[in-house]
C-alpha positions as a LaTeX table, in Angstrom:
\begin{tabular}{lrrr}
\hline
Residue & $x$ (\AA) & $y$ (\AA) & $z$ (\AA) \\
\hline
Met1 & $-54.30$ & 9.35 & $-11.10$ \\
Thr2 & $-54.21$ & 9.14 & $-7.59$ \\
Ile3 & $-53.73$ & 5.92 & $-5.69$ \\
Lys4 & $-55.39$ & 4.82 & $-2.01$ \\
Arg5 & $-53.95$ & 2.40 & $-1.08$ \\
Ile6 & $-56.11$ & 0.63 & 2.06 \\
Ser7 & $-54.82$ & $-1.89$ & 4.90 \\
Ser8 & $-57.10$ & $-3.63$ & 7.43 \\
Gly9 & $-53.64$ & $-4.71$ & 9.08 \\
Gly10 & $-54.24$ & $-8.90$ & 8.29 \\
Glu11 & $-52.15$ & $-11.26$ & 9.05 \\
Phe12 & $-51.53$ & $-12.15$ & 4.87 \\
Glu13 & $-50.95$ & $-8.20$ & 3.84 \\
Ala14 & $-47.64$ & $-7.83$ & 5.46 \\
Lys15 & $-46.37$ & $-11.59$ & 4.88 \\
Ile16 & $-46.80$ & $-11.33$ & 0.85 \\
Gly17 & $-46.97$ & $-7.74$ & 0.32 \\
Tyr18 & $-50.24$ & $-6.39$ & $-0.59$ \\
Cys19 & $-53.22$ & $-3.84$ & 0.73 \\
Arg20 & $-56.55$ & $-4.83$ & 1.50 \\
Ala21 & $-57.55$ & $-1.96$ & $-0.84$ \\
Val22 & $-57.14$ & 0.13 & $-3.98$ \\
Val23 & $-58.64$ & 3.06 & $-5.14$ \\
Ala24 & $-57.54$ & 4.84 & $-8.64$ \\
Gly25 & $-59.12$ & 5.75 & $-11.36$ \\
Gly26 & $-62.54$ & 6.25 & $-9.47$ \\
Trp27 & $-62.67$ & 2.57 & $-9.03$ \\
Val28 & $-62.39$ & 0.48 & $-5.86$ \\
His29 & $-60.22$ & $-2.75$ & $-6.13$ \\
Val30 & $-60.85$ & $-4.74$ & $-2.55$ \\
Ala31 & $-58.23$ & $-7.70$ & $-1.78$ \\
Gly32 & $-59.74$ & $-10.48$ & $-1.78$ \\
Thr33 & $-61.45$ & $-11.30$ & 1.75 \\
Val34 & $-60.69$ & $-14.32$ & 4.46 \\
Gly35 & $-63.20$ & $-14.25$ & 6.94 \\
Gln36 & $-62.59$ & $-16.06$ & 11.18 \\
Gly37 & $-64.90$ & $-17.48$ & 11.96 \\
Asp38 & $-65.78$ & $-22.06$ & 12.37 \\
Asp39 & $-67.58$ & $-22.22$ & 9.58 \\
Val40 & $-68.04$ & $-20.84$ & 6.31 \\
Thr41 & $-71.72$ & $-18.88$ & 7.17 \\
Ala42 & $-68.91$ & $-17.22$ & 10.13 \\
Gln43 & $-66.67$ & $-16.96$ & 7.00 \\
Cys44 & $-67.78$ & $-15.93$ & 4.84 \\
Arg45 & $-70.61$ & $-12.62$ & 6.84 \\
Ser46 & $-66.58$ & $-11.88$ & 8.59 \\
Ala47 & $-64.82$ & $-11.19$ & 5.82 \\
Leu48 & $-68.44$ & $-9.84$ & 4.26 \\
Glu49 & $-67.68$ & $-6.72$ & 7.02 \\
Val50 & $-63.70$ & $-6.36$ & 6.60 \\
Ile51 & $-64.58$ & $-5.66$ & 2.31 \\
Gly52 & $-66.84$ & $-3.69$ & 4.11 \\
Lys53 & $-64.68$ & $-1.92$ & 5.92 \\
Ala54 & $-62.66$ & $-0.99$ & 3.48 \\
Leu55 & $-65.49$ & $-0.10$ & 0.75 \\
Ser56 & $-66.29$ & 1.73 & 3.39 \\
Glu57 & $-62.64$ & 4.22 & 4.43 \\
Ala58 & $-62.87$ & 3.90 & 0.02 \\
Gly59 & $-65.66$ & 6.38 & 0.48 \\
Ala60 & $-67.93$ & 3.39 & $-0.71$ \\
Ser61 & $-70.07$ & 0.81 & $-0.32$ \\
Phe62 & $-71.45$ & $-2.93$ & $-0.89$ \\
Ala63 & $-74.01$ & $-0.72$ & $-3.82$ \\
Asp64 & $-71.22$ & 0.75 & $-5.59$ \\
Val65 & $-69.62$ & $-3.08$ & $-6.10$ \\
Val66 & $-70.18$ & $-3.56$ & $-9.31$ \\
Arg67 & $-68.35$ & $-7.90$ & $-9.76$ \\
Val68 & $-67.82$ & $-10.06$ & $-6.92$ \\
Thr69 & $-64.97$ & $-13.56$ & $-6.58$ \\
Tyr70 & $-66.15$ & $-15.79$ & $-4.83$ \\
Met71 & $-63.20$ & $-18.96$ & $-4.26$ \\
Leu72 & $-64.97$ & $-21.81$ & $-1.78$ \\
Pro73 & $-62.18$ & $-25.59$ & $-1.56$ \\
Asp74 & $-66.08$ & $-26.96$ & $-1.43$ \\
Arg75 & $-68.89$ & $-25.51$ & $-4.06$ \\
Ala76 & $-71.64$ & $-27.30$ & $-1.66$ \\
Glu77 & $-70.92$ & $-25.33$ & 0.21 \\
Phe78 & $-71.57$ & $-21.92$ & $-1.14$ \\
Glu79 & $-75.62$ & $-22.31$ & $-1.51$ \\
Pro80 & $-75.35$ & $-22.42$ & 2.53 \\
Cys81 & $-73.87$ & $-18.26$ & 1.93 \\
Trp82 & $-76.85$ & $-16.97$ & $-1.02$ \\
Pro83 & $-79.04$ & $-15.82$ & 2.17 \\
Ile84 & $-75.55$ & $-13.73$ & 3.40 \\
Leu85 & $-75.14$ & $-13.05$ & 0.28 \\
Arg86 & $-78.69$ & $-11.74$ & $-0.75$ \\
Glu87 & $-77.50$ & $-9.65$ & 2.30 \\
Tyr88 & $-75.18$ & $-7.68$ & 1.01 \\
Phe89 & $-75.95$ & $-7.59$ & $-2.57$ \\
Gly90 & $-79.76$ & $-8.15$ & $-3.16$ \\
Ala91 & $-81.34$ & $-4.82$ & $-3.91$ \\
Asn92 & $-78.00$ & $-4.25$ & $-5.68$ \\
Pro93 & $-76.86$ & $-7.51$ & $-7.33$ \\
Pro94 & $-72.97$ & $-7.14$ & $-8.80$ \\
Val95 & $-72.00$ & $-9.51$ & $-11.71$ \\
Thr96 & $-70.65$ & $-12.59$ & $-10.02$ \\
Thr97 & $-68.34$ & $-15.61$ & $-10.33$ \\
Met98 & $-67.90$ & $-18.43$ & $-7.61$ \\
Ile99 & $-64.72$ & $-20.72$ & $-8.33$ \\
Glu100 & $-63.90$ & $-24.04$ & $-6.87$ \\
Cys101 & $-60.03$ & $-24.09$ & $-5.57$ \\
Gly102 & $-57.35$ & $-24.00$ & $-3.02$ \\
Leu103 & $-57.28$ & $-21.67$ & $-0.42$ \\
Ile104 & $-53.92$ & $-19.87$ & 1.34 \\
Asp105 & $-54.42$ & $-22.34$ & 4.26 \\
Pro106 & $-57.25$ & $-24.97$ & 4.75 \\
Lys107 & $-59.27$ & $-23.85$ & 7.34 \\
Tyr108 & $-60.32$ & $-20.88$ & 5.45 \\
Arg109 & $-63.96$ & $-22.21$ & 3.58 \\
Ile110 & $-64.46$ & $-18.70$ & 1.12 \\
Glu111 & $-62.46$ & $-16.12$ & 0.03 \\
Ile112 & $-64.18$ & $-13.19$ & $-1.36$ \\
Glu113 & $-63.07$ & $-10.50$ & $-3.79$ \\
Val114 & $-64.67$ & $-7.32$ & $-4.69$ \\
Thr115 & $-64.03$ & $-4.15$ & $-7.40$ \\
Ala116 & $-66.73$ & $-1.24$ & $-6.57$ \\
Tyr117 & $-66.96$ & 2.44 & $-8.60$ \\
Leu118 & $-66.61$ & 4.86 & $-6.19$ \\
Pro119 & $-69.83$ & 6.76 & $-6.47$ \\
Glu120 & $-69.51$ & 10.42 & $-8.00$ \\
\hline
\end{tabular}
């Protein structure tokens, strides 16, 4: 089995020692991704753009995502993201989990992790 590692050049990849995505065995595993912006919706959209680039480089798209995990320090901030998430996943909804937890830096309001199946 061939393993392909995809880097986005994010600041934490080198600091921690991980890559944005790994393609292995027909699956694309995208690491938890935070976005930039002043509020949760801007960060949500930014994180999804980074994830979309990793999926594309792997040969997949949001339509191929089968699982998504959302992590937020404040669950009350999740609902404002729903319209953005429907925009990206609405036509092909994956299974989803939302976890309320601390993130690596208090400035981050959402982290998103996805798993996709490579199209044949």
